[in-house]
Amino acid sequence: MKSLKTYAILYLIFLYAPIFLLPLFAFNSSTIIAFPLESFTTEWFTELLTLSEMHGALLNSLKIAVTSAVLATTLGIFAAMAVSRYSFPGQKGIMGFIMLPLVLPEIIVAVSLLIVILRMGLDTGAWSVIAGHTLICTPFAIAILQSAFAALDPSLEEAAYDLGETPASTFRLVTLPLVMPGIISALLISFTISMDEFIIAFFLTGAEPTLPVYLFSMLRFPKLLPAVMALGTILVVLSILLITIAEFFRRRGAKRTGNDTGGFL
Amino acid sequence: MAASGRIRRFFRTEQGIGMLLVSPTALYALLLLAVPLIAIFVISFWTQTGVRDFDTAFTLANYKEALTDPLYRQLMLRSLMVSGLVTLITVVLAFPIAYFVSFGVKPEHKSLWIFLITIPFWTSYLIRVFLWKVILGYNGVLNSGLQAVGIIEEPLSFILYNVNAVIITLAHAYAPFAILPIFVALEKIDRSLLEASRDLGESRTMTFLRVTLPLAAPGVVAAVLIVFIPTIGDYVTPRLVGGPGGLMIANMIQTQFLRLNNAPLGATLAVLAMLIVAVIAIAFLILGNRAAGGKKGARK
């Protein structure tokens, strides 16, 4: 086990190596992204403030990510409730299909949606990115919510019915508060996925780029690369923060019943 | 009236409520996944005549071109080779990690380890790929590091803008995908089976080979599929670190759609890629099941 542990630590270093390099270059005064480092600067972070196109892209991305997260979590709640409570004909097939975007290459989702949109004579835009992101975020939301719903004791809901509550008020007063940690976790994960997604946005964004699409275009200009490093640092810190909060809520939900499966995937 | 009454009654049964609940999500997947996938299949038999116009007469010309043009064949074969190698590398490297976390870590620390392993996966994919370019470049971190300690004199040039760089970067990006399913399978193993094997006089190695490994097989199969299927369609990595010699099929699909304005040919390449992946995945699934079953039979 000892040599395995050494291997595991080396493996973690390999996993984190690129991320650790990011702040080194983001705070380095050299305009070339290479060693040796020169001196400390925050210049690249202030440069980000001057890139007005980036601000538009950021707003666009936020708008898309919030909408996709809400839609994917809502769709996730329906599906997770259906599979954790009821069995229905064709359950395996239907759920397998809903979860398909987990393994389907994103470029397939992107081009097939693009074709349908163009064939219908519509124009791509933020709405089509939202449609695509909702599709790929829903399986993640379902995976998280399913364990939240499975953990729920059905007798609590039955008690509410017996006390005269309607299905709607039972859901609002009993079910929803109990699965709330799962819902928050699903929202945060979906938001993070959408904020970060590139391929679908690249095909479907139209004239207004999302943040990753704008970032991709920045990579072609060597002059902008230090600013890319600064932007990347901020994005990585934010993702880690969001994921940590999501994990906190997911675990709090899991702890109530003691069935912690250990991860989102 | 009788029929509508029956329908209403059905939606009060367990099955009916389940169907009703899943229907919004299923409908969404139907409209935004099934319909587009069918559309891409249909369009692969058409011909592009204008920016948004197609000749809808059925033709196999796109398939003929996709299968006979050496460029497309080369890209397809390279994509298959890259995803095959990436799958092999990630799964072989991931197994000891999953094994360590499942068997070598205290139960209360397991979810922390899994969390640490998954974090990099959630950080910007574009940025991670770009950083590999920085690491592997001519003046990159690796070359300057190796030069500084005197292992090499001239920077290594075979590690960026080729297939090697694509494989390294993808293997890094898909690492958590391989670890998690194997970990889940290992966690499910009843520990008393391992004790039984030791009590019956099997060595530690033989116990691993004859008990642990066969029981972990479903996790390994899942890991292989979950890495192999998406990597074949990766666009960003070959584009950023692959150079002209490292491009893959997704780059050609993008070119056909967005640059050459030949959606039918792009659709054909997408359909062929999905078909090939599906055939390989199903074949692997059957072989994997048989291998796991075969080992079980050998135990007697």
Coordinates of C-alpha atoms in Angstrom, one line a residue:
Chain A
M1 CA 0.0 0.0 0.0
K2 CA 2.9 2.3 0.7
S3 CA 4.2 2.3 -2.9
L4 CA 0.6 2.7 -4.1
K5 CA 0.2 5.8 -1.9
T6 CA 3.4 7.3 -3.4
Y7 CA 2.0 6.5 -6.9
A8 CA -1.4 8.1 -5.9
I9 CA 0.3 11.3 -4.8
L10 CA 2.4 11.5 -7.9
Y11 CA -0.7 11.0 -9.9
L12 CA -2.5 13.8 -8.1
I13 CA 0.5 16.1 -8.9
F14 CA 0.2 15.1 -12.6
L15 CA -3.5 15.9 -12.4
Y16 CA -3.0 19.3 -10.9
A17 CA 0.2 20.3 -12.7
P18 CA -1.4 22.4 -15.4
I19 CA -3.7 24.2 -12.9
F20 CA -0.7 25.0 -10.6
L21 CA 1.1 26.6 -13.5
L22 CA -1.7 28.9 -14.2
P23 CA -1.2 31.5 -11.4
L24 CA 2.6 31.4 -11.9
F25 CA 2.2 32.8 -15.4
A26 CA -0.8 35.0 -14.5
F27 CA 1.3 37.0 -12.0
N28 CA 4.5 36.9 -14.1
S29 CA 5.5 40.2 -15.8
S30 CA 6.9 38.5 -18.9
T31 CA 4.7 38.6 -22.0
I32 CA 5.9 35.2 -23.0
I33 CA 4.4 32.2 -21.3
A34 CA 7.6 30.3 -20.4
F35 CA 10.1 29.8 -17.7
P36 CA 12.2 31.4 -16.2
L37 CA 9.7 33.7 -14.5
E38 CA 10.5 37.4 -14.3
S39 CA 8.8 39.5 -11.7
F40 CA 5.5 39.7 -9.9
T41 CA 2.7 41.8 -11.5
T42 CA -1.0 42.2 -11.4
E43 CA -1.0 44.0 -14.8
W44 CA -2.7 41.1 -16.6
F45 CA -5.6 41.2 -14.2
T46 CA -6.1 45.0 -14.8
E47 CA -5.8 44.4 -18.5
L48 CA -8.9 42.1 -18.3
L49 CA -10.9 45.2 -17.1
T50 CA -10.1 46.9 -20.4
L51 CA -11.3 44.1 -22.7
S52 CA -14.9 45.2 -23.2
E53 CA -15.6 42.4 -25.7
M54 CA -14.8 40.0 -22.9
H55 CA -17.3 41.6 -20.6
G56 CA -20.0 41.1 -23.1
A57 CA -19.0 37.5 -23.5
L58 CA -19.0 37.1 -19.7
L59 CA -22.5 38.5 -19.3
N60 CA -23.7 36.3 -22.2
S61 CA -22.2 33.2 -20.5
L62 CA -23.7 34.1 -17.2
K63 CA -27.1 34.5 -18.7
I64 CA -26.8 31.2 -20.6
A65 CA -25.4 29.3 -17.6
V66 CA -28.1 30.5 -15.1
T67 CA -30.9 29.7 -17.5
S68 CA -29.5 26.3 -18.5
A69 CA -28.9 25.4 -14.9
V70 CA -32.5 26.2 -13.9
L71 CA -33.9 24.3 -16.9
A72 CA -31.7 21.3 -16.5
T73 CA -32.4 21.1 -12.7
T74 CA -36.1 21.4 -13.3
L75 CA -36.0 18.6 -15.9
G76 CA -33.7 16.7 -13.6
I77 CA -36.3 16.9 -10.7
F78 CA -39.0 15.4 -12.9
A79 CA -36.9 12.5 -14.1
A80 CA -35.2 11.8 -10.8
M81 CA -38.6 11.8 -9.0
A82 CA -40.0 9.5 -11.6
V83 CA -37.3 6.9 -11.4
S84 CA -36.7 7.0 -7.6
R85 CA -40.4 6.6 -6.8
Y86 CA -42.2 4.8 -9.6
S87 CA -41.5 2.1 -12.0
F88 CA -43.0 2.5 -15.4
P89 CA -42.9 0.7 -18.8
G90 CA -39.7 1.3 -20.8
Q91 CA -38.0 2.9 -17.8
K92 CA -34.5 1.6 -18.7
G93 CA -34.7 2.7 -22.3
I94 CA -36.2 6.1 -21.6
M95 CA -33.6 6.9 -18.8
G96 CA -30.8 5.5 -20.9
F97 CA -31.7 7.8 -23.7
I98 CA -32.0 10.9 -21.4
M99 CA -28.5 10.0 -20.0
L100 CA -27.0 9.5 -23.4
P101 CA -25.4 13.0 -23.6
L102 CA -23.0 11.9 -20.8
V103 CA -21.1 9.8 -23.3
L104 CA -22.1 11.2 -26.7
P105 CA -19.3 13.4 -28.1
E106 CA -20.3 17.0 -27.8
I107 CA -19.5 17.8 -31.4
I108 CA -22.3 15.3 -32.4
V109 CA -24.8 17.2 -30.2
A110 CA -23.6 20.5 -31.6
V111 CA -23.8 19.7 -35.3
S112 CA -27.1 17.8 -35.1
L113 CA -28.7 20.8 -33.3
L114 CA -27.2 23.2 -35.7
I115 CA -28.6 21.3 -38.7
V116 CA -32.1 21.3 -37.2
I117 CA -32.0 25.0 -36.4
L118 CA -30.8 26.0 -39.8
R119 CA -33.3 23.7 -41.5
M120 CA -36.1 25.3 -39.6
G121 CA -34.9 28.6 -41.0
L122 CA -34.0 30.0 -37.5
D123 CA -30.9 31.9 -36.4
T124 CA -28.6 30.6 -33.8
G125 CA -28.0 32.7 -30.7
A126 CA -28.0 32.5 -26.9
W127 CA -31.3 30.6 -27.0
S128 CA -29.8 27.7 -29.0
V129 CA -26.8 27.5 -26.7
I130 CA -29.2 27.3 -23.7
A131 CA -31.1 24.5 -25.5
G132 CA -27.9 22.5 -26.0
H133 CA -26.5 23.1 -22.5
T134 CA -29.8 22.1 -20.9
L135 CA -29.5 18.9 -22.8
I136 CA -26.0 18.0 -21.6
C137 CA -26.5 19.3 -18.0
T138 CA -29.7 17.3 -17.4
P139 CA -28.0 13.9 -17.0
F140 CA -25.6 15.4 -14.4
A141 CA -28.5 17.0 -12.5
I142 CA -30.4 13.7 -12.6
A143 CA -27.4 11.7 -11.2
I144 CA -27.2 14.1 -8.3
L145 CA -31.0 14.5 -7.7
Q146 CA -31.6 10.7 -8.0
S147 CA -29.6 10.0 -4.8
A148 CA -31.3 12.9 -3.1
F149 CA -34.8 11.5 -3.9
A150 CA -33.8 8.0 -3.2
A151 CA -32.7 9.1 0.3
L152 CA -36.1 10.6 1.0
D153 CA -38.4 8.6 3.3
P154 CA -41.8 8.3 1.5
S155 CA -43.7 8.0 4.8
L156 CA -43.0 11.7 5.4
E157 CA -45.0 12.5 2.3
E158 CA -47.7 10.0 3.2
A159 CA -48.0 11.7 6.6
A160 CA -48.6 15.1 4.9
Y161 CA -51.3 13.5 2.7
D162 CA -53.0 12.1 5.8
L163 CA -52.9 15.5 7.4
G164 CA -54.9 16.8 4.5
E165 CA -52.2 18.4 2.2
T166 CA -52.7 18.2 -1.6
P167 CA -49.9 16.7 -3.7
A168 CA -48.8 20.2 -4.7
S169 CA -48.6 21.5 -1.2
T170 CA -46.9 18.3 0.0
F171 CA -44.3 18.7 -2.6
R172 CA -43.7 22.4 -1.7
L173 CA -43.8 21.9 2.1
V174 CA -42.2 18.5 2.6
T175 CA -40.4 17.1 -0.5
L176 CA -38.8 20.3 -1.7
P177 CA -37.1 21.3 1.6
L178 CA -35.8 17.8 2.1
V179 CA -34.2 17.5 -1.4
M180 CA -33.0 21.2 -1.4
P181 CA -29.3 20.3 -0.8
G182 CA -29.5 18.0 -3.9
I183 CA -31.2 20.8 -5.9
I184 CA -28.6 23.4 -5.0
S185 CA -25.8 20.9 -5.8
A186 CA -27.4 20.1 -9.2
L187 CA -27.9 23.9 -10.0
L188 CA -24.2 24.6 -9.2
I189 CA -22.9 21.7 -11.2
S190 CA -25.0 22.5 -14.2
F191 CA -24.0 26.2 -14.0
T192 CA -20.3 25.2 -13.9
I193 CA -20.7 22.8 -16.9
S194 CA -22.5 25.5 -18.9
M195 CA -20.0 28.3 -18.1
D196 CA -17.1 26.0 -19.2
E197 CA -18.7 24.3 -22.3
F198 CA -17.0 25.2 -25.5
I199 CA -18.0 23.0 -28.5
I200 CA -21.8 23.5 -28.4
A201 CA -21.4 27.2 -27.8
F202 CA -18.8 27.4 -30.6
F203 CA -21.4 26.0 -33.1
L204 CA -24.5 27.5 -31.8
T205 CA -23.6 30.9 -30.3
G206 CA -24.1 33.0 -33.5
A207 CA -22.9 36.6 -33.3
E208 CA -22.5 36.9 -29.5
P209 CA -19.7 34.7 -28.2
T210 CA -19.8 33.0 -24.8
L211 CA -16.8 33.4 -22.5
P212 CA -15.1 30.1 -23.6
V213 CA -15.7 31.0 -27.3
Y214 CA -14.1 34.4 -26.8
L215 CA -11.3 32.8 -24.8
F216 CA -10.6 30.4 -27.7
S217 CA -10.4 33.4 -30.1
M218 CA -7.9 35.1 -27.7
L219 CA -5.6 32.1 -28.0
R220 CA -4.7 33.2 -31.5
F221 CA -3.1 36.5 -30.3
P222 CA 0.2 36.0 -28.5
K223 CA -0.1 39.5 -27.1
L224 CA -3.3 38.5 -25.2
L225 CA -1.9 35.3 -23.7
P226 CA -0.9 36.7 -20.3
A227 CA -4.4 38.0 -20.0
V228 CA -5.7 34.6 -20.8
M229 CA -3.7 33.2 -17.9
A230 CA -5.2 35.8 -15.6
L231 CA -8.7 35.0 -16.8
G232 CA -8.0 31.3 -16.5
T233 CA -6.8 31.8 -12.9
I234 CA -10.1 33.5 -12.0
L235 CA -12.2 30.9 -13.8
V236 CA -10.4 28.0 -12.1
V237 CA -10.7 29.6 -8.7
L238 CA -14.4 30.2 -9.2
S239 CA -15.0 26.6 -10.5
I240 CA -13.2 25.1 -7.6
L241 CA -15.2 27.3 -5.2
L242 CA -18.6 26.4 -6.9
I243 CA -17.8 22.7 -6.9
T244 CA -16.7 22.8 -3.3
I245 CA -20.0 24.4 -2.3
A246 CA -21.9 21.9 -4.5
E247 CA -20.0 19.0 -2.8
F248 CA -20.8 20.5 0.6
F249 CA -24.6 20.5 -0.2
R250 CA -24.5 17.1 -1.8
R251 CA -22.8 15.6 1.2
R252 CA -25.2 17.3 3.6
G253 CA -28.0 15.8 1.7
A254 CA -26.4 12.4 1.7
K255 CA -25.5 12.5 5.4
R256 CA -29.1 12.7 6.4
T257 CA -29.5 9.1 5.3
G258 CA -25.9 7.9 5.5
N259 CA -25.6 6.7 1.9
D260 CA -22.7 8.7 0.6
T261 CA -21.6 7.3 -2.7
G262 CA -18.6 9.5 -2.9
G263 CA -18.9 11.6 -6.1
F264 CA -21.0 13.3 -8.7
L265 CA -20.3 10.9 -11.5
Chain B
M1 CA -65.7 8.6 -22.9
A2 CA -64.8 5.1 -21.7
A3 CA -61.3 5.4 -23.3
S4 CA -60.6 8.8 -21.7
G5 CA -61.8 7.4 -18.4
R6 CA -59.3 4.5 -18.8
I7 CA -56.6 7.0 -19.6
R8 CA -57.4 9.0 -16.6
R9 CA -57.3 5.9 -14.4
F10 CA -54.0 4.9 -15.9
F11 CA -52.5 8.2 -14.8
R12 CA -53.5 7.5 -11.2
T13 CA -51.6 4.2 -11.1
E14 CA -48.0 3.9 -10.1
Q15 CA -46.9 3.4 -13.7
G16 CA -49.0 6.2 -15.0
I17 CA -47.7 8.8 -12.5
G18 CA -44.1 7.6 -13.3
M19 CA -44.7 8.1 -17.0
L20 CA -46.3 11.5 -16.5
L21 CA -43.4 12.6 -14.3
V22 CA -40.7 11.6 -16.7
S23 CA -42.5 12.9 -19.7
P24 CA -41.2 16.5 -19.7
T25 CA -37.6 15.4 -19.5
A26 CA -38.2 12.5 -22.0
L27 CA -39.9 14.9 -24.4
Y28 CA -37.0 17.4 -24.2
A29 CA -34.5 14.6 -25.0
L30 CA -36.8 13.4 -27.8
L31 CA -37.0 16.9 -29.4
L32 CA -33.5 18.1 -28.8
L33 CA -31.6 14.8 -29.1
A34 CA -33.6 12.2 -31.0
V35 CA -34.9 14.5 -33.7
P36 CA -31.5 16.2 -34.3
L37 CA -29.8 12.7 -34.5
I38 CA -32.4 11.5 -37.0
A39 CA -32.0 14.8 -38.9
I40 CA -28.2 14.4 -39.2
F41 CA -28.7 10.8 -40.4
V42 CA -31.2 12.0 -43.1
I43 CA -29.1 14.9 -44.2
S44 CA -26.1 12.6 -44.7
F45 CA -28.0 11.3 -47.8
W46 CA -28.6 14.8 -49.3
T47 CA -26.5 17.2 -51.3
Q48 CA -25.7 20.8 -50.4
T49 CA -26.6 23.2 -53.2
G50 CA -26.6 26.6 -51.5
V51 CA -25.8 28.2 -48.1
R52 CA -29.0 26.8 -46.6
D53 CA -30.4 24.8 -49.5
F54 CA -30.1 21.1 -50.1
D55 CA -31.0 18.8 -52.9
T56 CA -33.0 16.3 -51.0
A57 CA -32.8 13.5 -53.6
F58 CA -31.4 10.4 -51.9
T59 CA -27.7 9.8 -52.7
L60 CA -24.9 7.7 -51.3
A61 CA -22.3 10.0 -52.8
N62 CA -21.3 11.4 -49.4
Y63 CA -20.7 7.9 -48.0
K64 CA -18.7 7.0 -51.1
E65 CA -16.6 10.1 -50.7
A66 CA -16.1 9.6 -46.9
L67 CA -15.1 6.0 -47.3
T68 CA -12.8 6.3 -50.3
D69 CA -11.0 9.6 -49.9
P70 CA -7.7 8.8 -48.2
L71 CA -7.8 12.0 -46.1
Y72 CA -11.0 11.1 -44.4
R73 CA -9.9 7.5 -43.9
Q74 CA -6.6 8.7 -42.4
L75 CA -8.4 11.0 -40.0
M76 CA -10.9 8.3 -38.9
L77 CA -8.1 5.8 -38.3
R78 CA -6.0 8.3 -36.4
S79 CA -9.0 9.2 -34.2
L80 CA -9.6 5.5 -33.5
M81 CA -5.9 5.0 -32.7
V82 CA -5.8 8.1 -30.5
S83 CA -8.9 7.2 -28.5
G84 CA -7.8 3.6 -28.2
L85 CA -4.4 4.5 -26.8
V86 CA -5.8 7.2 -24.6
T87 CA -8.3 4.7 -23.2
L88 CA -5.6 2.1 -22.6
I89 CA -3.3 4.6 -20.9
T90 CA -6.0 6.2 -18.7
V91 CA -7.5 2.9 -17.6
V92 CA -4.1 1.3 -16.8
L93 CA -2.9 4.3 -14.9
A94 CA -6.3 4.8 -13.2
F95 CA -6.7 1.2 -11.8
P96 CA -4.1 1.5 -9.1
I97 CA -5.5 4.8 -8.0
A98 CA -9.0 3.4 -7.7
Y99 CA -7.6 0.4 -5.9
F100 CA -5.7 2.5 -3.5
V101 CA -8.6 4.7 -2.6
S102 CA -11.0 1.7 -2.2
F103 CA -8.6 -0.5 -0.2
G104 CA -5.9 1.7 1.2
V105 CA -7.7 4.8 2.4
K106 CA -9.7 5.0 5.6
P107 CA -13.5 5.1 4.9
E108 CA -13.9 8.6 6.2
H109 CA -11.2 9.9 3.9
K110 CA -12.5 8.2 0.7
S111 CA -14.8 10.9 -0.5
L112 CA -12.1 13.5 0.1
W113 CA -9.8 11.6 -2.2
I114 CA -12.5 11.2 -4.9
F115 CA -13.3 14.9 -4.6
L116 CA -9.6 15.8 -5.0
I117 CA -9.4 13.6 -8.1
T118 CA -12.5 15.1 -9.7
I119 CA -11.7 18.8 -9.1
P120 CA -9.4 19.3 -12.1
F121 CA -12.2 17.9 -14.3
W122 CA -14.4 20.8 -13.4
T123 CA -12.0 23.5 -14.3
S124 CA -12.0 25.1 -17.7
Y125 CA -11.2 22.5 -20.3
L126 CA -9.9 25.1 -22.8
I127 CA -7.4 26.5 -20.3
R128 CA -6.2 23.0 -19.3
V129 CA -5.6 22.0 -22.9
F130 CA -3.8 25.3 -23.5
L131 CA -1.6 24.8 -20.5
W132 CA -0.4 21.5 -22.0
K133 CA 0.7 23.5 -25.0
V134 CA 2.7 25.7 -22.5
I135 CA 4.1 22.6 -20.8
L136 CA 5.0 20.6 -24.0
G137 CA 6.2 23.6 -26.2
Y138 CA 9.6 24.2 -27.7
N139 CA 10.4 26.7 -24.9
G140 CA 7.9 25.0 -22.6
V141 CA 8.0 24.0 -19.0
L142 CA 9.2 20.5 -19.7
N143 CA 11.9 21.4 -22.1
S144 CA 13.3 24.3 -20.0
G145 CA 13.1 22.1 -16.9
L146 CA 15.0 19.2 -18.5
Q147 CA 17.6 21.6 -19.9
A148 CA 18.0 23.3 -16.6
V149 CA 18.9 20.0 -14.9
G150 CA 21.1 19.0 -17.8
I151 CA 19.2 15.9 -19.0
I152 CA 18.9 17.3 -22.5
E153 CA 20.8 20.0 -24.5
E154 CA 18.4 20.7 -27.3
P155 CA 14.7 21.1 -26.6
L156 CA 12.6 18.0 -27.5
S157 CA 10.4 18.8 -30.5
F158 CA 8.5 15.5 -30.7
I159 CA 6.2 16.3 -27.9
L160 CA 4.2 19.2 -29.3
Y161 CA 2.1 19.6 -32.4
N162 CA 1.7 15.9 -33.1
V163 CA -0.3 12.9 -32.1
N164 CA 1.9 12.3 -28.9
A165 CA 0.8 15.7 -27.5
V166 CA -2.9 14.9 -28.3
I167 CA -2.6 11.6 -26.4
I168 CA -0.9 13.1 -23.4
T169 CA -3.4 15.9 -23.1
L170 CA -6.5 13.7 -23.6
A171 CA -5.1 11.1 -21.1
H172 CA -4.9 13.9 -18.6
A173 CA -8.3 15.3 -19.3
Y174 CA -10.1 11.9 -19.0
A175 CA -8.3 10.5 -16.0
P176 CA -11.2 11.0 -13.5
F177 CA -13.6 9.4 -15.9
A178 CA -11.6 6.2 -15.7
I179 CA -11.0 6.3 -12.0
L180 CA -14.6 6.7 -10.8
P181 CA -16.3 3.6 -12.4
I182 CA -13.5 1.4 -11.3
F183 CA -13.6 2.8 -7.8
V184 CA -17.4 2.2 -7.6
A185 CA -16.9 -1.5 -8.8
L186 CA -14.2 -2.1 -6.2
E187 CA -16.3 -0.5 -3.4
K188 CA -19.0 -3.0 -4.2
I189 CA -16.7 -6.0 -3.6
D190 CA -17.7 -7.9 -0.5
R191 CA -14.5 -7.8 1.6
S192 CA -15.2 -11.2 3.2
L193 CA -14.7 -12.9 -0.2
L194 CA -11.1 -11.7 -0.1
E195 CA -10.7 -13.0 3.4
A196 CA -12.2 -16.4 2.3
S197 CA -9.7 -16.6 -0.5
R198 CA -6.8 -16.0 1.8
D199 CA -8.1 -18.4 4.4
L200 CA -8.3 -21.1 1.7
G201 CA -4.6 -20.6 1.1
E202 CA -4.5 -18.3 -1.9
S203 CA -1.6 -15.8 -2.0
R204 CA -2.2 -12.1 -2.0
T205 CA -1.4 -11.9 -5.7
M206 CA -3.6 -14.9 -6.6
T207 CA -6.5 -13.4 -4.6
F208 CA -6.1 -10.2 -6.5
L209 CA -6.0 -12.0 -9.8
R210 CA -8.7 -14.5 -9.2
V211 CA -11.1 -12.6 -7.0
T212 CA -10.6 -8.8 -7.0
L213 CA -9.9 -8.4 -10.7
P214 CA -12.8 -10.4 -12.1
L215 CA -15.2 -8.6 -9.7
A216 CA -13.8 -5.2 -10.8
A217 CA -14.3 -6.1 -14.5
P218 CA -17.7 -4.3 -14.9
G219 CA -16.0 -1.1 -13.6
V220 CA -13.1 -1.5 -16.0
V221 CA -15.6 -2.1 -18.9
A222 CA -17.5 1.1 -17.9
A223 CA -14.3 3.1 -17.6
V224 CA -13.2 2.0 -21.1
L225 CA -16.5 3.0 -22.7
I226 CA -16.8 6.3 -20.8
V227 CA -13.3 7.3 -22.0
F228 CA -13.3 5.8 -25.5
I229 CA -16.6 7.1 -26.7
P230 CA -16.2 10.9 -26.0
T231 CA -12.5 11.1 -26.9
I232 CA -13.0 10.1 -30.5
G233 CA -15.1 13.2 -31.0
D234 CA -12.7 15.6 -29.2
Y235 CA -12.2 18.9 -31.1
V236 CA -10.2 21.2 -28.8
T237 CA -7.2 19.1 -28.0
P238 CA -6.2 18.1 -31.6
R239 CA -6.9 21.7 -32.7
L240 CA -4.7 23.3 -30.0
V241 CA -1.8 20.8 -29.5
G242 CA -2.1 18.4 -32.4
G243 CA -0.6 20.5 -35.3
P244 CA -1.5 19.4 -38.8
G245 CA -0.4 15.9 -38.2
G246 CA -2.5 15.4 -35.1
L247 CA -5.9 16.5 -36.3
M248 CA -8.9 14.2 -35.7
I249 CA -12.3 13.5 -37.3
A250 CA -14.1 16.2 -35.2
N251 CA -11.9 18.8 -36.7
M252 CA -12.9 17.7 -40.2
I253 CA -16.6 17.6 -39.2
Q254 CA -16.2 21.2 -38.0
T255 CA -14.5 22.2 -41.2
Q256 CA -17.2 20.7 -43.4
F257 CA -19.9 22.4 -41.4
L258 CA -18.5 25.9 -40.7
R259 CA -15.9 26.4 -43.3
L260 CA -16.6 24.4 -46.5
N261 CA -20.3 24.7 -46.0
N262 CA -20.8 21.0 -46.9
A263 CA -23.2 20.0 -44.1
P264 CA -24.2 16.6 -45.7
L265 CA -20.5 15.5 -45.9
G266 CA -20.0 16.7 -42.3
A267 CA -23.1 14.8 -41.3
T268 CA -21.9 11.7 -43.1
L269 CA -18.6 11.8 -41.2
A270 CA -20.4 12.3 -37.9
V271 CA -22.7 9.3 -38.6
L272 CA -19.8 7.1 -39.6
A273 CA -17.8 8.1 -36.5
M274 CA -20.9 7.3 -34.3
L275 CA -21.5 4.0 -36.1
I276 CA -17.8 2.8 -35.8
V277 CA -17.8 3.8 -32.1
A278 CA -21.1 2.0 -31.5
V279 CA -19.9 -1.2 -33.1
I280 CA -16.6 -1.2 -31.2
A281 CA -18.4 -0.3 -27.9
I282 CA -20.9 -3.2 -28.4
A283 CA -18.2 -5.6 -29.4
F284 CA -16.2 -4.6 -26.3
L285 CA -19.2 -4.9 -24.1
I286 CA -19.9 -8.5 -25.3
L287 CA -16.3 -9.5 -25.0
G288 CA -16.0 -7.9 -21.5
N289 CA -19.1 -9.7 -20.3
R290 CA -17.8 -13.0 -21.7
A291 CA -14.3 -12.4 -20.1
A292 CA -15.9 -11.7 -16.7
G293 CA -18.2 -14.7 -17.1
G294 CA -15.3 -16.9 -18.3
K295 CA -13.2 -16.1 -15.3
K296 CA -16.1 -16.9 -13.0
G297 CA -16.4 -20.3 -14.6
A298 CA -12.7 -20.9 -14.2
R299 CA -12.9 -20.4 -10.4
K300 CA -15.0 -23.5 -9.8

